[in-house]
Coordinates of C-alpha atoms in Angstrom, one line a residue:
X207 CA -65.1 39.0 5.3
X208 CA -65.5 35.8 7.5
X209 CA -69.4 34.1 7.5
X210 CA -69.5 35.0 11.3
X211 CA -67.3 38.5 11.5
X212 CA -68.3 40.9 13.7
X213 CA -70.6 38.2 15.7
X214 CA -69.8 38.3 19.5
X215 CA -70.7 35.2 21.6
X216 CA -71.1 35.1 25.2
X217 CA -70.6 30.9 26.5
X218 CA -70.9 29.9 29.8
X219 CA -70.4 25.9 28.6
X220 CA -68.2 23.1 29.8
X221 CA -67.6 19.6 28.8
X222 CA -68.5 19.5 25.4
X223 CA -71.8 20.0 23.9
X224 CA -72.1 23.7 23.9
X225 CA -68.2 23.9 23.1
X226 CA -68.5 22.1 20.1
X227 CA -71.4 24.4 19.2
X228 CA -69.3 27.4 19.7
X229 CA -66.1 26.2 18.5
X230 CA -68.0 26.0 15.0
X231 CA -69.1 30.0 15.3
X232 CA -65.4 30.9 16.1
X233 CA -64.2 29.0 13.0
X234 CA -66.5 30.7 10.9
X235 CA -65.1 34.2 12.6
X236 CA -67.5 35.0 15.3
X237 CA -65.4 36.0 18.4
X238 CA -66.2 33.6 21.4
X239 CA -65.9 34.7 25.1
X240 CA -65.5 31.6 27.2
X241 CA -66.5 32.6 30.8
X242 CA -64.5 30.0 33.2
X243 CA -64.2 29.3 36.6
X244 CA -61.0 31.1 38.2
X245 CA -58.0 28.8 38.5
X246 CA -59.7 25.4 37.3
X247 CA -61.5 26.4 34.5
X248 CA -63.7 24.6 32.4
X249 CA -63.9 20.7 34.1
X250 CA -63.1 19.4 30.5
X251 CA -59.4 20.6 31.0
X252 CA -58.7 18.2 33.7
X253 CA -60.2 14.8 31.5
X254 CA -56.9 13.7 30.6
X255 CA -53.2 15.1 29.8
X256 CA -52.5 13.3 26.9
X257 CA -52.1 16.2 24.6
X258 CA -48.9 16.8 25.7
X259 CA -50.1 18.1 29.3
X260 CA -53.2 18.7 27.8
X261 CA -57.2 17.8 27.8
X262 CA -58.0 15.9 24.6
X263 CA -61.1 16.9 24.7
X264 CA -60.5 20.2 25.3
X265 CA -58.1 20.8 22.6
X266 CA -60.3 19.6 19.9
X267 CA -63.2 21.9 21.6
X268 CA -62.0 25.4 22.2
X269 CA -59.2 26.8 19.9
X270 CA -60.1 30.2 18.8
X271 CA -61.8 31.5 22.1
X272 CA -60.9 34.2 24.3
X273 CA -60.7 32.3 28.3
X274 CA -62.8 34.9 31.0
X275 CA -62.3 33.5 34.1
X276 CA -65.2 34.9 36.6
X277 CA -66.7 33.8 39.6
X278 CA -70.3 33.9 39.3
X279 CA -71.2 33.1 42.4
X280 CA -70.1 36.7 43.1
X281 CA -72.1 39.6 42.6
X282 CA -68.9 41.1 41.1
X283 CA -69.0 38.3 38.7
X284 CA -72.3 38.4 37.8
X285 CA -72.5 42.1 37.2
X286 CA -69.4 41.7 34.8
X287 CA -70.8 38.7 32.9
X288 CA -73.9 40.7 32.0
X289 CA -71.9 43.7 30.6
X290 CA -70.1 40.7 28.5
X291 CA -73.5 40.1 27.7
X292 CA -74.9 43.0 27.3
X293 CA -72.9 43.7 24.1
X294 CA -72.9 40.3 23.2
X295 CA -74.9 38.8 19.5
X296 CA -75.3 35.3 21.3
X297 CA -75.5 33.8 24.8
X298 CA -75.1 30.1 25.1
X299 CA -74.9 28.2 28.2
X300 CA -74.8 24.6 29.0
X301 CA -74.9 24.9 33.3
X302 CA -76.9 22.2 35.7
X303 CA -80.6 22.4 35.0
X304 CA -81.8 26.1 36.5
X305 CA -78.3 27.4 37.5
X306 CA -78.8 29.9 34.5
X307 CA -82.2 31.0 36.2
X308 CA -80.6 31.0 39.4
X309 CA -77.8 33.2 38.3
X310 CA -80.0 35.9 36.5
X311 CA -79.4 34.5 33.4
X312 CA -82.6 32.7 31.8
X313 CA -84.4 33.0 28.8
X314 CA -86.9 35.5 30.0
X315 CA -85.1 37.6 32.2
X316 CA -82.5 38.8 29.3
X317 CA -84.7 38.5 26.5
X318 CA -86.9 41.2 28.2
X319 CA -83.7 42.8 28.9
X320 CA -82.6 43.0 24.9
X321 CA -85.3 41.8 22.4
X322 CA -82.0 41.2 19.9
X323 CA -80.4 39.1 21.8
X324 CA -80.0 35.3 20.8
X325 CA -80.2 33.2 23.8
X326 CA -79.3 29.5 23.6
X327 CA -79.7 26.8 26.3
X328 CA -78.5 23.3 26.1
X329 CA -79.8 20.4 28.5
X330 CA -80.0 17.0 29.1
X331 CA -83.9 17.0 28.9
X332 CA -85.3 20.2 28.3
X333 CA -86.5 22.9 30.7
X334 CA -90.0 21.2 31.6
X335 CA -91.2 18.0 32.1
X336 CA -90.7 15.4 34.6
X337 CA -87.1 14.9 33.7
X338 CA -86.2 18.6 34.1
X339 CA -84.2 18.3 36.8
X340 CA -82.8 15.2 36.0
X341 CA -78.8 15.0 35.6
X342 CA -77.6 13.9 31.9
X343 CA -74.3 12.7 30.9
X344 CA -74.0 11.3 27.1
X345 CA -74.1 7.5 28.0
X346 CA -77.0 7.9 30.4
X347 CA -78.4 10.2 27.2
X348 CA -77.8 7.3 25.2
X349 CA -79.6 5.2 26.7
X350 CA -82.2 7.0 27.7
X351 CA -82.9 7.3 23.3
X352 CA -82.5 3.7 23.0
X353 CA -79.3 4.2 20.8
X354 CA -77.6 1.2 23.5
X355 CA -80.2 -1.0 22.9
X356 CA -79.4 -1.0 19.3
X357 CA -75.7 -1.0 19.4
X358 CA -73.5 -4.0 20.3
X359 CA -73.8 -7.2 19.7
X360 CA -77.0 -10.0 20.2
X361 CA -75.4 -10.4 23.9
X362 CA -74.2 -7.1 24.9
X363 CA -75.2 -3.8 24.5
X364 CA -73.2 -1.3 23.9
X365 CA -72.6 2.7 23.8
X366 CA -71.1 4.6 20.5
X367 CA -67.8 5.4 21.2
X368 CA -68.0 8.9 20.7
X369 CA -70.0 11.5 22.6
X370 CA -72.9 11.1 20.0
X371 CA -75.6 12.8 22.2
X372 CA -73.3 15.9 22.9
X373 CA -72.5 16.4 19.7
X374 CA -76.0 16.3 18.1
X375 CA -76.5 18.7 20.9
X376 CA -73.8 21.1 19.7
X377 CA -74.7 20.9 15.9
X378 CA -78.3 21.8 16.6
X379 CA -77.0 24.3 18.7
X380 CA -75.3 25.4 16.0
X381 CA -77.5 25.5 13.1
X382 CA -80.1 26.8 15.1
X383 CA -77.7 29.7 16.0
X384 CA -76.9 30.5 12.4
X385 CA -81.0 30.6 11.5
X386 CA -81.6 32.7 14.1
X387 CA -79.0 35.0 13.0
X388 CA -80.1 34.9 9.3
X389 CA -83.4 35.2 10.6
X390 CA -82.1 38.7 13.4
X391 CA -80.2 40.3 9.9
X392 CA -83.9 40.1 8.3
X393 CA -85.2 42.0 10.6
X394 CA -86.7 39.1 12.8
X395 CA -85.5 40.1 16.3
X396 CA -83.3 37.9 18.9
X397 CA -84.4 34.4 19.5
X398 CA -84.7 31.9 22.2
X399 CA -83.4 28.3 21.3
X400 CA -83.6 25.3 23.9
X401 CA -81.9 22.0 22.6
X402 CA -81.9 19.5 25.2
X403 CA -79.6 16.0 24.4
X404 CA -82.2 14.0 24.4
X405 CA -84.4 15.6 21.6
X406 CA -81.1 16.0 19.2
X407 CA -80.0 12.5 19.4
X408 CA -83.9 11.2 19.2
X409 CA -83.8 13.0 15.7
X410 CA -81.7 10.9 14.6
X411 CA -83.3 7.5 15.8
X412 CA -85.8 7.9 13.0
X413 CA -84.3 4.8 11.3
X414 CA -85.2 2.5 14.6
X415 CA -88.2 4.4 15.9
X416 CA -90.0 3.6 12.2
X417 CA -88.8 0.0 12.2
X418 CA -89.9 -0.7 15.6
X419 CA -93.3 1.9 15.6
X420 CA -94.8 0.3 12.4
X421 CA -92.9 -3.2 12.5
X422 CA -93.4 -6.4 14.9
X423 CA -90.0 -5.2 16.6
X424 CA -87.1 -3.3 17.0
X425 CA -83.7 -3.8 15.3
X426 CA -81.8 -6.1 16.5
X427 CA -78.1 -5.5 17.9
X428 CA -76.2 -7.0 14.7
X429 CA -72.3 -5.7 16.0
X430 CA -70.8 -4.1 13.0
X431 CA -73.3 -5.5 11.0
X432 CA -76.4 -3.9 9.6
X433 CA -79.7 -4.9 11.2
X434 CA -82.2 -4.4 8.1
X435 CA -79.2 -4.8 5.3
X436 CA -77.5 -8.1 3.5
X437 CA -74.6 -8.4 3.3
X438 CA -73.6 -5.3 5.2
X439 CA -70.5 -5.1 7.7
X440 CA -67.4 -6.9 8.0
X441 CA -66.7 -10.1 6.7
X442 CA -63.2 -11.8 7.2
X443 CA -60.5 -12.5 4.3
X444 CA -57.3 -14.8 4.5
X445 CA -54.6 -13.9 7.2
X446 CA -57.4 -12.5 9.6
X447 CA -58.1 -10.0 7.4
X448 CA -61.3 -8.5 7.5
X449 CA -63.3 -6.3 4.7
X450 CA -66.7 -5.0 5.5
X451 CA -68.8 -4.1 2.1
X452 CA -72.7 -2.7 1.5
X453 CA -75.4 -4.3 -0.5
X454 CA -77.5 -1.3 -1.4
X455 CA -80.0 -3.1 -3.9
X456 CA -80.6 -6.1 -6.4
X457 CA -78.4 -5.0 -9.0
X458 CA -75.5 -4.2 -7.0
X459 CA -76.2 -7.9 -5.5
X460 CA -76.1 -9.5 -9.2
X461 CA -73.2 -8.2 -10.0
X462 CA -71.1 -9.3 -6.4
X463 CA -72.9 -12.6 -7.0
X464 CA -71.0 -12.9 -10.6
X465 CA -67.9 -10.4 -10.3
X466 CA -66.7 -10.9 -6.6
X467 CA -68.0 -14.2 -5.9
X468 CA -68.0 -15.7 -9.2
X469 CA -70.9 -17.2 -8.6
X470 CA -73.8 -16.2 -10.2
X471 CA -76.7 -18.7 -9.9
X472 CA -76.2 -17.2 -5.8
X473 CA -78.3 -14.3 -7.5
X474 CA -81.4 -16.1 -7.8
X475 CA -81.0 -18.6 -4.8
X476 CA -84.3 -18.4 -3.4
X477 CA -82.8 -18.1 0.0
X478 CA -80.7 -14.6 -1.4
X479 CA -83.0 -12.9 -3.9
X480 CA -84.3 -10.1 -1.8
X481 CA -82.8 -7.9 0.8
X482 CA -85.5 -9.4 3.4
X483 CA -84.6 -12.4 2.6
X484 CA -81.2 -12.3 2.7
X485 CA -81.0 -10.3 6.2
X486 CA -83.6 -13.4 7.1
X487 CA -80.7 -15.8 5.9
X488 CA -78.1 -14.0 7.3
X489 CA -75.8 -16.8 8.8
X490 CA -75.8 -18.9 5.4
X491 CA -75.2 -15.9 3.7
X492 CA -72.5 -14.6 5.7
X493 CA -71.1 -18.5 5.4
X494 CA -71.4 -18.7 1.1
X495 CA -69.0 -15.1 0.9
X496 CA -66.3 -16.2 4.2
X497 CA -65.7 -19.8 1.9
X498 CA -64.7 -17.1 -0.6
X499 CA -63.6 -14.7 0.9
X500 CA -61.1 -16.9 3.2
X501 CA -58.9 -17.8 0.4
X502 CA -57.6 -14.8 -0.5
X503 CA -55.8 -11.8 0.0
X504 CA -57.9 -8.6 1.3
X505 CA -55.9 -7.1 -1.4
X506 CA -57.8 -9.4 -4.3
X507 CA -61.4 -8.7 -2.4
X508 CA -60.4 -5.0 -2.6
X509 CA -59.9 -5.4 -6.3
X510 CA -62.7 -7.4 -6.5
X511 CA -65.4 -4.9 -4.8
X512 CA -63.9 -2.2 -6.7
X513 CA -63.8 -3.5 -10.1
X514 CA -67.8 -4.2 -9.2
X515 CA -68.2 -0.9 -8.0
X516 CA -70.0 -2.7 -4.8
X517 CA -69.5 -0.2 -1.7
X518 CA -66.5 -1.3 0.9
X519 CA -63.9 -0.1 3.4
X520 CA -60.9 -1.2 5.6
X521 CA -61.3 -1.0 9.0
X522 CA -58.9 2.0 10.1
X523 CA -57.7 2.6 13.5
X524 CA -57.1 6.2 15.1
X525 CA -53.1 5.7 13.7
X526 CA -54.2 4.6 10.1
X527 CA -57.0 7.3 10.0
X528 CA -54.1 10.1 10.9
X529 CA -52.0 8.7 7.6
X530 CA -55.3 8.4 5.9
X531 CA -54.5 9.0 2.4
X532 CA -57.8 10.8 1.0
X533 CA -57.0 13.5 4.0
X534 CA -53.9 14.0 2.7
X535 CA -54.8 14.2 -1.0
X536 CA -57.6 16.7 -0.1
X537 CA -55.2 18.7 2.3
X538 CA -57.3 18.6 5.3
X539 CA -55.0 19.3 8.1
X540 CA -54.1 22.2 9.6
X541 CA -52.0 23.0 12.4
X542 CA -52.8 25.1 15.4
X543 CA -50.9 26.6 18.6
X544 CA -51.8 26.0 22.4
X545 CA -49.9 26.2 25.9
X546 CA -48.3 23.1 25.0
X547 CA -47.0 23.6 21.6
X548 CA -48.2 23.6 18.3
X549 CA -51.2 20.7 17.5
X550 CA -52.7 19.5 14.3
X551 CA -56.0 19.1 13.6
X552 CA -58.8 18.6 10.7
X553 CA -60.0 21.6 8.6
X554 CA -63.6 22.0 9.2
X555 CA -65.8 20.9 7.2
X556 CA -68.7 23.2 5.3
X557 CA -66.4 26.3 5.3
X558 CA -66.9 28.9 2.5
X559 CA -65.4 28.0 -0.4
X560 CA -62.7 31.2 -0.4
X561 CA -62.3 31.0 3.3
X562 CA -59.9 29.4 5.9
X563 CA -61.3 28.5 9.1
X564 CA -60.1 30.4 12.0
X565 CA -57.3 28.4 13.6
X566 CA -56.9 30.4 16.6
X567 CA -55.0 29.0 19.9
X568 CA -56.3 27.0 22.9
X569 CA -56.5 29.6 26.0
X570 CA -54.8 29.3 29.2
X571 CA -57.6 29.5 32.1
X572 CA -58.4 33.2 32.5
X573 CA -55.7 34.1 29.8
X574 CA -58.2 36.9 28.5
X575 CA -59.9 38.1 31.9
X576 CA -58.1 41.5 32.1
X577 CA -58.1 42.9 28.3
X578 CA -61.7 41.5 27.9
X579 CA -63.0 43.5 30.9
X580 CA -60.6 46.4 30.0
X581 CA -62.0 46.4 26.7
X582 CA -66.0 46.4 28.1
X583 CA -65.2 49.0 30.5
X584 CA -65.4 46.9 33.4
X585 CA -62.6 47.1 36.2
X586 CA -60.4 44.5 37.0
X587 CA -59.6 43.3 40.2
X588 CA -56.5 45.1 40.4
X589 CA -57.9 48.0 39.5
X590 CA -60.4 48.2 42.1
X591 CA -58.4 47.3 44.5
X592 CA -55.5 50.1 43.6
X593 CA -58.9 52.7 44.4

């Protein structure tokens, strides 16, 4: 039996954060009803076609669901999205701020309606407060938790390149879904779960908020460089090379000083000894291991660091992280099937131990409409029409 068998979810989501949320219940097994709009579907499909025709962003977001394409702006579309839900374990939605009210389909209203039912709502800012209304995208998330003023460089600032904010969305989404069913199996009832971006991706500014609450400042934008760590990021070899390494304490310090360096009075240079006084020196530092570093092969500096056992990495583009060879080793990917083809993608992490995540295909717009309401009892168009 999968973790999630037998769990249905309702999602009225686009874009990404509550798909990635509910792309993680259908690989666990939990069947997922995507309600779309007709003919254009979620807005996600139309980012990009460089999946062969396709949405990247969509591909990686919603294999394994079932496509519902309803007009809710109907009363015929309403009253068939709440017999979906009706039925349903879990209803997620990620619509403008109040839409879901709007349309019947808050909190309140269909928690009073069934006790058991776990409703989830995902927002830029939350439901109340003076940014309630306010329209969130992940960069203007990002800023908004002060993660751009911390990445970049001294002179520009800078958003991560991934949709961070969306994604912490999603995974609270998701491990709040999983307590609450855990919590529903032990005879706890239904839930209500609100995870607006800007409280997932605040979580995890603890680092910064505690540095700059209790300190004289804020980190500072260090590039790939790490603001309250020395030496930490990249640091350049022979041939434009470049090897970025971590420092985690004095002893792994020592031994770079006399193993990678081969210099070992740099240990006790009163300018090095201590983490806050390298990060203080940072410059000369960065100087003393580039005058080493510089005359040789990143190959030797990778022998070097690992023979040391000091932390370190290559930087990888997207091409060299494909060919990766740990992924390979590990046999991570899988391959899945779609309108255009068949695609390849990771195995998920955190899957049961006997289990294989469900792999199921990305869905055509609506691809699902008629067996889903056929199956709920609902009439199709068709059929209400032919009476």
């Amino acid at each position: 039996m999968r973790a999630l068998e037998g769990i249905t979810v309702v999602a009225v989501e686009q874009a990404v954060a509550a798909p990635f949320a509910t792309r993680q219940l259908a690989d666990q097994g939990a069947r997922v009803l995507k309600i779309e709009r007709p003919e254009v579907g979620d807005f996600a499909r139309g980012y990009d076609e460089t999946v062969h025709g396709l949405a990247s962003h969509f591909v990686w977001l919603n294999r394994s669901k079932e496509s519902v394409a309803l007009d809710l702006k109907s009363d015929r579309g309403r009253e068939t999205l709440q017999a979906l839900v009706d039925r349903a374990d879990v209803f997620i939605q990620n619509l403008a701020p109040g839409a879901a009210d709007r349309l019947g389909f808050g909190a309140a209203e269909q928690r009073d309606r069934r006790p058991e039912l776990i409703h989830v709502s995902i927002s830029g800012y939350g439901s109340t407060g003076p940014y309630a209304t306010k329209k969130a995208y992940d960069l203007l998330v990002q800023c908004e938790a002060g993660l751009v003023s911390l990445t970049g460089t001294p002179e520009t600032p800078s958003k991560v390149g991934i949709s961070v904010a969306d994604i912490a969305a999603g995974m609270y989404a998701y491990s709040g879904i999983l307590s609450a069913l855990l919590r529903r199996e032990r005879g706890g009832g239904g839930a209500t779960i609100e995870v607006p971006m800007l409280e997932a991706l605040g979580e995890w500014m603890g680092f910064p908020y505690n540095y700059a609450e209790y300190g004289d400042s804020q980190p500072p934008r260090t590039g790939a460089s790490h603001a309250a760590i020395a030496p930490y990021g990249p640091f350049h070899c022979a041939e434009q090379q470049q090897i970025f390494l971590g420092i985690q304490n004095e002893r792994e310090w020592a031994r770079f000083c006399e193993q990678v360096l081969r210099q070992p009075e740099l240990a006790t240079d009163p300018r090095f000894v201590r983490n806050s006084d390298r990060v203080r020196n940072r410059a000369e530092l960065t100087a003393y291991l580039e005058a080493v570093f510089t005359e040789l092969p990143i190959d030797e500096v990778e022998r070097r660091l690992e023979a040391a056992q000091i932390a370190n990495a290559r930087l990888r583009d997207m091409a060299q992280f494909s060919a990766h060879p740990q992924l390979e080793a590990r046999d991570r990917w899988r391959s899945y099937d779609s309108p255009a083809g068949p695609l390849r993608a990771l195995r998920p992490p955190a899957m049961l131990d006997d289990q294989e995540p469900v792999l199921g295909p990305i869905p055509r717009v609506g691809e699902h409409t008629d067996a889903v309401l056929a199956e709920f009892g609902v009439p199709t168009t068709t059929e209400e029409e032919a009476r």
